[in-house]
mmCIF file of C-alpha atoms in Angstrom:
data_model
loop_
_atom_site.group_PDB
_atom_site.id
_atom_site.type_symbol
_atom_site.label_atom_id
_atom_site.label_comp_id
_atom_site.label_asym_id
_atom_site.label_seq_id
_atom_site.Cartn_x
_atom_site.Cartn_y
_atom_site.Cartn_z
ATOM 1 C CA UNK A 1 162.925 99.427 128.228
ATOM 2 C CA UNK A 2 159.136 99.251 128.122
ATOM 3 C CA UNK A 3 157.048 98.343 125.112
ATOM 4 C CA UNK A 4 156.080 101.941 124.391
ATOM 5 C CA UNK A 5 159.710 102.931 123.893
ATOM 6 C CA UNK A 6 160.428 99.826 121.848
ATOM 7 C CA UNK A 7 157.443 100.617 119.642
ATOM 8 C CA UNK A 8 158.437 104.254 119.145
ATOM 9 C CA UNK A 9 162.015 103.299 118.327
ATOM 10 C CA UNK A 10 160.937 100.597 115.899
ATOM 11 C CA UNK A 11 162.323 97.881 118.116
ATOM 12 C CA UNK A 12 162.850 94.484 116.555
ATOM 13 C CA UNK A 13 160.569 91.651 117.511
ATOM 14 C CA UNK A 14 157.439 93.738 118.133
ATOM 15 C CA UNK A 15 154.502 91.549 117.062
ATOM 16 C CA UNK A 16 152.343 92.896 114.255
ATOM 17 C CA UNK A 17 149.171 92.117 116.221
ATOM 18 C CA UNK A 18 150.210 93.915 119.406
ATOM 19 C CA UNK A 19 147.394 96.501 118.965
ATOM 20 C CA UNK A 20 148.895 99.252 121.134
ATOM 21 C CA UNK A 21 145.863 101.482 120.566
ATOM 22 C CA UNK A 22 143.469 99.050 122.286
ATOM 23 C CA UNK A 23 143.737 98.542 126.075
ATOM 24 C CA UNK A 24 144.782 95.029 127.035
ATOM 25 C CA UNK A 25 144.070 93.555 130.498
ATOM 26 C CA UNK A 26 147.567 92.058 130.794
ATOM 27 C CA UNK A 27 149.205 95.416 130.118
ATOM 28 C CA UNK A 28 146.738 97.168 132.445
ATOM 29 C CA UNK A 29 147.657 94.642 135.143
ATOM 30 C CA UNK A 30 151.320 95.385 134.487
ATOM 31 C CA UNK A 31 150.531 99.073 135.055
ATOM 32 C CA UNK A 32 148.734 98.325 138.333
ATOM 33 C CA UNK A 33 151.863 96.496 139.493
ATOM 34 C CA UNK A 34 154.095 99.426 138.541
ATOM 35 C CA UNK A 35 155.533 97.825 135.404
ATOM 36 C CA UNK A 36 156.654 99.556 132.217
ATOM 37 C CA UNK A 37 155.335 97.149 129.591
ATOM 38 C CA UNK A 38 152.217 99.097 128.701
ATOM 39 C CA UNK A 39 151.031 101.740 126.248
ATOM 40 C CA UNK A 40 149.199 105.062 126.706
ATOM 41 C CA UNK A 41 145.899 103.323 125.912
ATOM 42 C CA UNK A 42 146.525 100.815 128.714
ATOM 43 C CA UNK A 43 147.476 103.500 131.198
ATOM 44 C CA UNK A 44 144.464 105.623 130.330
ATOM 45 C CA UNK A 45 142.098 102.663 130.745
ATOM 46 C CA UNK A 46 143.807 101.578 133.966
ATOM 47 C CA UNK A 47 143.487 105.075 135.399
ATOM 48 C CA UNK A 48 139.755 105.041 134.604
ATOM 49 C CA UNK A 49 139.427 101.721 136.403
ATOM 50 C CA UNK A 50 141.425 103.072 139.350
ATOM 51 C CA UNK A 51 139.246 106.185 139.452
ATOM 52 C CA UNK A 52 136.203 103.926 139.787
ATOM 53 C CA UNK A 53 137.871 101.527 142.221
ATOM 54 C CA UNK A 54 141.194 102.692 143.711
ATOM 55 C CA UNK A 55 141.708 99.237 145.238
ATOM 56 C CA UNK A 56 142.586 97.723 141.853
ATOM 57 C CA UNK A 57 146.285 98.324 142.452
ATOM 58 C CA UNK A 58 146.342 96.777 145.930
ATOM 59 C CA UNK A 59 144.200 93.878 144.683
ATOM 60 C CA UNK A 60 146.693 93.163 141.901
ATOM 61 C CA UNK A 61 149.523 93.119 144.414
ATOM 62 C CA UNK A 62 147.538 90.900 146.788
ATOM 63 C CA UNK A 63 146.943 88.470 143.945
ATOM 64 C CA UNK A 64 150.655 88.410 143.206
ATOM 65 C CA UNK A 65 151.329 87.544 146.832
ATOM 66 C CA UNK A 66 148.777 84.742 146.669
ATOM 67 C CA UNK A 67 150.473 83.329 143.568
ATOM 68 C CA UNK A 68 153.791 83.250 145.380
ATOM 69 C CA UNK A 69 152.426 81.465 148.443
ATOM 70 C CA UNK A 70 150.241 79.047 146.482
ATOM 71 C CA UNK A 71 152.908 77.930 144.007
ATOM 72 C CA UNK A 72 155.429 77.590 146.826
ATOM 73 C CA UNK A 73 152.925 75.463 148.748
ATOM 74 C CA UNK A 74 152.305 73.181 145.794
ATOM 75 C CA UNK A 75 156.024 72.821 145.076
ATOM 76 C CA UNK A 76 156.688 71.960 148.707
ATOM 77 C CA UNK A 77 154.041 69.250 148.424
ATOM 78 C CA UNK A 78 156.204 67.596 145.777
ATOM 79 C CA UNK A 79 154.955 69.011 142.481
ATOM 80 C CA UNK A 80 157.879 69.718 140.162
ATOM 81 C CA UNK A 81 156.101 70.687 136.938
ATOM 82 C CA UNK A 82 153.709 73.554 136.347
ATOM 83 C CA UNK A 83 151.308 74.638 133.622
ATOM 84 C CA UNK A 84 150.588 78.360 134.001
ATOM 85 C CA UNK A 85 147.748 79.541 131.765
ATOM 86 C CA UNK A 86 147.043 83.198 131.136
ATOM 87 C CA UNK A 87 150.340 84.136 132.721
ATOM 88 C CA UNK A 88 150.301 87.700 131.414
ATOM 89 C CA UNK A 89 153.399 89.890 131.322
ATOM 90 C CA UNK A 90 156.362 88.479 133.250
ATOM 91 C CA UNK A 91 157.283 90.419 136.366
ATOM 92 C CA UNK A 92 159.101 89.700 139.595
ATOM 93 C CA UNK A 93 158.135 86.404 141.213
ATOM 94 C CA UNK A 94 157.035 84.368 138.205
ATOM 95 C CA UNK A 95 155.742 80.832 138.639
ATOM 96 C CA UNK A 96 158.963 79.204 137.429
ATOM 97 C CA UNK A 97 161.054 81.278 139.840
ATOM 98 C CA UNK A 98 158.852 80.442 142.808
ATOM 99 C CA UNK A 99 158.738 76.760 141.932
ATOM 100 C CA UNK A 100 162.467 76.479 141.309
ATOM 101 C CA UNK A 101 163.232 78.153 144.634
ATOM 102 C CA UNK A 102 161.518 75.204 146.313
ATOM 103 C CA UNK A 103 162.411 72.538 143.758
ATOM 104 C CA UNK A 104 165.408 73.549 141.607
ATOM 105 C CA UNK A 105 164.566 71.085 138.845
ATOM 106 C CA UNK A 106 160.990 72.293 138.425
ATOM 107 C CA UNK A 107 159.692 72.715 134.879
ATOM 108 C CA UNK A 108 157.160 75.307 133.795
ATOM 109 C CA UNK A 109 155.148 75.834 130.639
ATOM 110 C CA UNK A 110 153.514 79.231 130.287
ATOM 111 C CA UNK A 111 150.489 79.604 128.033
ATOM 112 C CA UNK A 112 148.926 82.820 126.799
ATOM 113 C CA UNK A 113 147.088 84.033 123.714
ATOM 114 C CA UNK A 114 148.735 87.469 123.842
ATOM 115 C CA UNK A 115 151.713 88.178 121.557
ATOM 116 C CA UNK A 116 153.270 90.399 124.212
ATOM 117 C CA UNK A 117 153.872 87.312 126.349
ATOM 118 C CA UNK A 118 155.707 85.550 123.552
ATOM 119 C CA UNK A 119 157.857 88.634 123.097
ATOM 120 C CA UNK A 120 158.911 88.285 126.728
ATOM 121 C CA UNK A 121 159.850 84.605 126.341
ATOM 122 C CA UNK A 122 163.586 85.310 126.278
ATOM 123 C CA UNK A 123 163.321 87.188 129.552
ATOM 124 C CA UNK A 124 161.624 84.177 131.092
ATOM 125 C CA UNK A 125 164.274 81.828 129.739
ATOM 126 C CA UNK A 126 166.925 83.932 131.452
ATOM 127 C CA UNK A 127 165.553 82.821 134.833
ATOM 128 C CA UNK A 128 167.084 80.102 136.965
ATOM 129 C CA UNK A 129 167.021 76.567 135.603
ATOM 130 C CA UNK A 130 167.604 77.300 131.902
ATOM 131 C CA UNK A 131 165.942 74.737 129.667
ATOM 132 C CA UNK A 132 163.158 74.049 132.165
ATOM 133 C CA UNK A 133 160.834 76.873 131.129
ATOM 134 C CA UNK A 134 159.038 77.635 127.894
ATOM 135 C CA UNK A 135 156.204 79.834 126.624
ATOM 136 C CA UNK A 136 153.611 78.765 124.084
ATOM 137 C CA UNK A 137 150.750 80.612 122.463
ATOM 138 C CA UNK A 138 147.322 79.023 122.865
ATOM 139 C CA UNK A 139 143.819 79.983 123.953
ATOM 140 C CA UNK A 140 142.118 78.757 127.116
ATOM 141 C CA UNK A 141 138.806 78.808 125.246
ATOM 142 C CA UNK A 142 140.176 75.992 123.055
ATOM 143 C CA UNK A 143 141.439 73.508 125.662
ATOM 144 C CA UNK A 144 141.984 70.597 123.267
ATOM 145 C CA UNK A 145 144.263 72.672 121.054
ATOM 146 C CA UNK A 146 145.958 74.097 124.137
ATOM 147 C CA UNK A 147 146.731 70.627 125.459
ATOM 148 C CA UNK A 148 148.049 69.580 122.050
ATOM 149 C CA UNK A 149 150.410 72.558 122.140
ATOM 150 C CA UNK A 150 151.551 71.638 125.657
ATOM 151 C CA UNK A 151 152.278 68.080 124.559
ATOM 152 C CA UNK A 152 154.130 69.338 121.473
ATOM 153 C CA UNK A 153 156.354 71.486 123.692
ATOM 154 C CA UNK A 154 157.544 68.200 125.241
ATOM 155 C CA UNK A 155 158.577 69.756 128.540
ATOM 156 C CA UNK A 156 155.921 68.406 130.925
ATOM 157 C CA UNK A 157 155.147 64.764 131.611
ATOM 158 C CA UNK A 158 151.353 64.736 131.799
ATOM 159 C CA UNK A 159 151.390 61.222 133.241
ATOM 160 C CA UNK A 160 152.780 62.712 136.484
ATOM 161 C CA UNK A 161 151.093 65.280 138.750
ATOM 162 C CA UNK A 162 151.098 68.851 137.467
ATOM 163 C CA UNK A 163 150.485 72.184 139.160
ATOM 164 C CA UNK A 164 147.851 73.903 137.019
ATOM 165 C CA UNK A 165 147.910 77.677 137.575
ATOM 166 C CA UNK A 166 145.039 79.934 136.539
ATOM 167 C CA UNK A 167 145.797 83.167 138.384
ATOM 168 C CA UNK A 168 143.413 86.035 137.619
ATOM 169 C CA UNK A 169 142.467 84.724 134.184
ATOM 170 C CA UNK A 170 139.024 83.088 134.295
ATOM 171 C CA UNK A 171 137.357 86.409 135.057
ATOM 172 C CA UNK A 172 138.241 87.427 131.502
ATOM 173 C CA UNK A 173 135.940 84.716 130.153
ATOM 174 C CA UNK A 174 132.191 85.251 129.917
ATOM 175 C CA UNK A 175 129.873 82.359 130.708
ATOM 176 C CA UNK A 176 129.318 81.813 126.971
ATOM 177 C CA UNK A 177 133.072 81.143 126.684
ATOM 178 C CA UNK A 178 132.418 78.020 128.798
ATOM 179 C CA UNK A 179 135.108 78.556 131.459
ATOM 180 C CA UNK A 180 133.918 75.596 133.558
ATOM 181 C CA UNK A 181 134.114 73.261 130.596
ATOM 182 C CA UNK A 182 137.548 74.547 129.624
ATOM 183 C CA UNK A 183 138.885 73.993 133.133
ATOM 184 C CA UNK A 184 137.286 70.539 133.316
ATOM 185 C CA UNK A 185 138.973 69.547 130.052
ATOM 186 C CA UNK A 186 142.348 70.604 131.404
ATOM 187 C CA UNK A 187 141.878 68.777 134.690
ATOM 188 C CA UNK A 188 140.689 65.649 132.892
ATOM 189 C CA UNK A 189 144.031 65.551 131.085
ATOM 190 C CA UNK A 190 146.001 65.651 134.347
ATOM 191 C CA UNK A 191 146.556 62.695 136.682
ATOM 192 C CA UNK A 192 145.518 62.229 140.300
ATOM 193 C CA UNK A 193 147.708 64.242 142.641
ATOM 194 C CA UNK A 194 147.743 67.290 140.368
ATOM 195 C CA UNK A 195 146.955 70.627 142.014
ATOM 196 C CA UNK A 196 144.920 73.611 140.852
ATOM 197 C CA UNK A 197 145.984 77.139 141.842
ATOM 198 C CA UNK A 198 143.190 79.551 140.958
ATOM 199 C CA UNK A 199 142.348 83.177 141.711
ATOM 200 C CA UNK A 200 139.363 85.083 140.391
ATOM 201 C CA UNK A 201 138.031 88.627 140.631
ATOM 202 C CA UNK A 202 134.749 89.333 142.384
ATOM 203 C CA UNK A 203 132.275 92.172 142.763
ATOM 204 C CA UNK A 204 130.955 90.802 146.067
ATOM 205 C CA UNK A 205 132.287 93.806 147.965
ATOM 206 C CA UNK A 206 131.762 96.488 145.320
ATOM 207 C CA UNK A 207 128.630 98.636 144.909
ATOM 208 C CA UNK A 208 126.787 98.052 141.641
ATOM 209 C CA UNK A 209 127.574 101.548 140.356
ATOM 210 C CA UNK A 210 131.321 101.049 140.770
ATOM 211 C CA UNK A 211 131.118 97.558 139.295
ATOM 212 C CA UNK A 212 129.375 98.888 136.195
ATOM 213 C CA UNK A 213 131.953 101.645 135.729
ATOM 214 C CA UNK A 214 134.824 99.187 135.971
ATOM 215 C CA UNK A 215 133.281 96.610 133.631
ATOM 216 C CA UNK A 216 132.569 99.436 131.199
ATOM 217 C CA UNK A 217 136.296 100.161 131.020
ATOM 218 C CA UNK A 218 137.121 96.529 130.276
ATOM 219 C CA UNK A 219 134.325 96.237 127.723
ATOM 220 C CA UNK A 220 136.404 98.612 125.587
ATOM 221 C CA UNK A 221 139.551 96.532 126.078
ATOM 222 C CA UNK A 222 140.496 93.285 124.357
ATOM 223 C CA UNK A 223 138.762 91.199 127.044
ATOM 224 C CA UNK A 224 135.815 91.770 129.408
ATOM 225 C CA UNK A 225 135.934 91.604 133.178
ATOM 226 C CA UNK A 226 133.449 89.191 134.762
ATOM 227 C CA UNK A 227 133.393 89.319 138.543
ATOM 228 C CA UNK A 228 131.930 86.161 140.053
ATOM 229 C CA UNK A 229 130.615 85.482 143.538
ATOM 230 C CA UNK A 230 132.366 83.303 146.095
ATOM 231 C CA UNK A 231 129.893 80.504 145.378
ATOM 232 C CA UNK A 232 130.572 80.781 141.638
ATOM 233 C CA UNK A 233 134.320 80.699 142.211
ATOM 234 C CA UNK A 234 133.902 77.738 144.567
ATOM 235 C CA UNK A 235 132.173 75.864 141.741
ATOM 236 C CA UNK A 236 135.423 75.827 139.750
ATOM 237 C CA UNK A 237 136.781 73.459 142.406
ATOM 238 C CA UNK A 238 133.942 70.929 142.214
ATOM 239 C CA UNK A 239 135.320 67.397 142.375
ATOM 240 C CA UNK A 240 138.633 68.531 143.872
ATOM 241 C CA UNK A 241 139.910 68.426 147.436
ATOM 242 C CA UNK A 242 140.370 71.995 148.668
ATOM 243 C CA UNK A 243 143.407 72.728 150.807
ATOM 244 C CA UNK A 244 142.805 74.793 153.937
ATOM 245 C CA UNK A 245 141.538 77.486 154.246
ATOM 246 C CA UNK A 246 139.429 76.836 151.134
ATOM 247 C CA UNK A 247 138.148 79.670 148.958
ATOM 248 C CA UNK A 248 138.934 83.002 150.586
ATOM 249 C CA UNK A 249 140.064 86.469 149.599
ATOM 250 C CA UNK A 250 143.643 86.223 148.370
ATOM 251 C CA UNK A 251 145.344 88.023 151.296
ATOM 252 C CA UNK A 252 143.779 85.490 153.685
ATOM 253 C CA UNK A 253 145.067 82.413 151.885
ATOM 254 C CA UNK A 254 147.880 81.210 154.175
ATOM 255 C CA UNK A 255 149.365 84.689 154.736
ATOM 256 C CA UNK A 256 153.045 85.034 155.648
ATOM 257 C CA UNK A 257 152.309 88.058 157.823
ATOM 258 C CA UNK A 258 149.299 89.458 159.653
ATOM 259 C CA UNK A 259 146.814 90.619 156.976
ATOM 260 C CA UNK A 260 145.995 94.317 156.839
ATOM 261 C CA UNK A 261 142.555 95.555 157.893
ATOM 262 C CA UNK A 262 140.005 94.951 155.147
ATOM 263 C CA UNK A 263 141.788 91.854 153.833
ATOM 264 C CA UNK A 264 138.482 89.983 154.003
ATOM 265 C CA UNK A 265 136.973 92.382 151.456
ATOM 266 C CA UNK A 266 139.677 92.379 148.771
ATOM 267 C CA UNK A 267 138.009 91.828 145.396
ATOM 268 C CA UNK A 268 139.835 88.630 144.502
ATOM 269 C CA UNK A 269 139.191 85.087 145.692
ATOM 270 C CA UNK A 270 141.801 82.372 145.626
ATOM 271 C CA UNK A 271 142.261 78.746 146.583
ATOM 272 C CA UNK A 272 144.362 75.661 145.962
ATOM 273 C CA UNK A 273 142.962 72.166 145.496
ATOM 274 C CA UNK A 274 144.208 68.643 144.792
ATOM 275 C CA UNK A 275 142.781 66.305 142.184
ATOM 276 C CA UNK A 276 141.890 63.053 143.975
#
């Protein structure tokens, strides 16, 4: 049952600060992926974004495919603990499921500042490897407090390499939110051998008029949408060793099958890198 039905039926456990009347990027993303955990306000906003750029839905799915391949890659390289920040609403192929398929004992901590994610915690715990997954509420814009919350959860050993996952989240932070500094603080807390999995929206392939219409939709939501160029996304990996093929559109990052035409113009960049 989706959140709308739970809300209308007075379902237990609905957070008081859910704000169903204000579009939320995580719930809009859920709608793009065909999920049911969204409200009329989210669907209306998502449809406006899709009207401006119909590729939003395929981009969301391409990003999900990138997450699967990237986390699997990192797990196969020996990483058995993951910190997934800005995870959004759980759907098929979550980080802990991907990681545990490669390394059954893998542990995952999910972090989000959205109460809807916490309300889905039980669903996450029902995945394989019970006891190896948890969800905490913290804000990426406050990395010190976030790291304190991760340590308090006592699930990850931050003295050993960690897979840090930031999939489609940094584009919800404006420059004044200091996304580079937040990421640097997180990486500083992780040891050599840790890996960063990062994807980020871009307007490199979108005409200015369409870009402005889309950002206008998100300006009325709970978070903005800041598309950054390939060079700007590449800067998030400064000081790290990029795995091949480097920063590319998400369908072109180590695809399992032949990419569809236009894969080099999908509005999402992604890459994986190792901390030396």
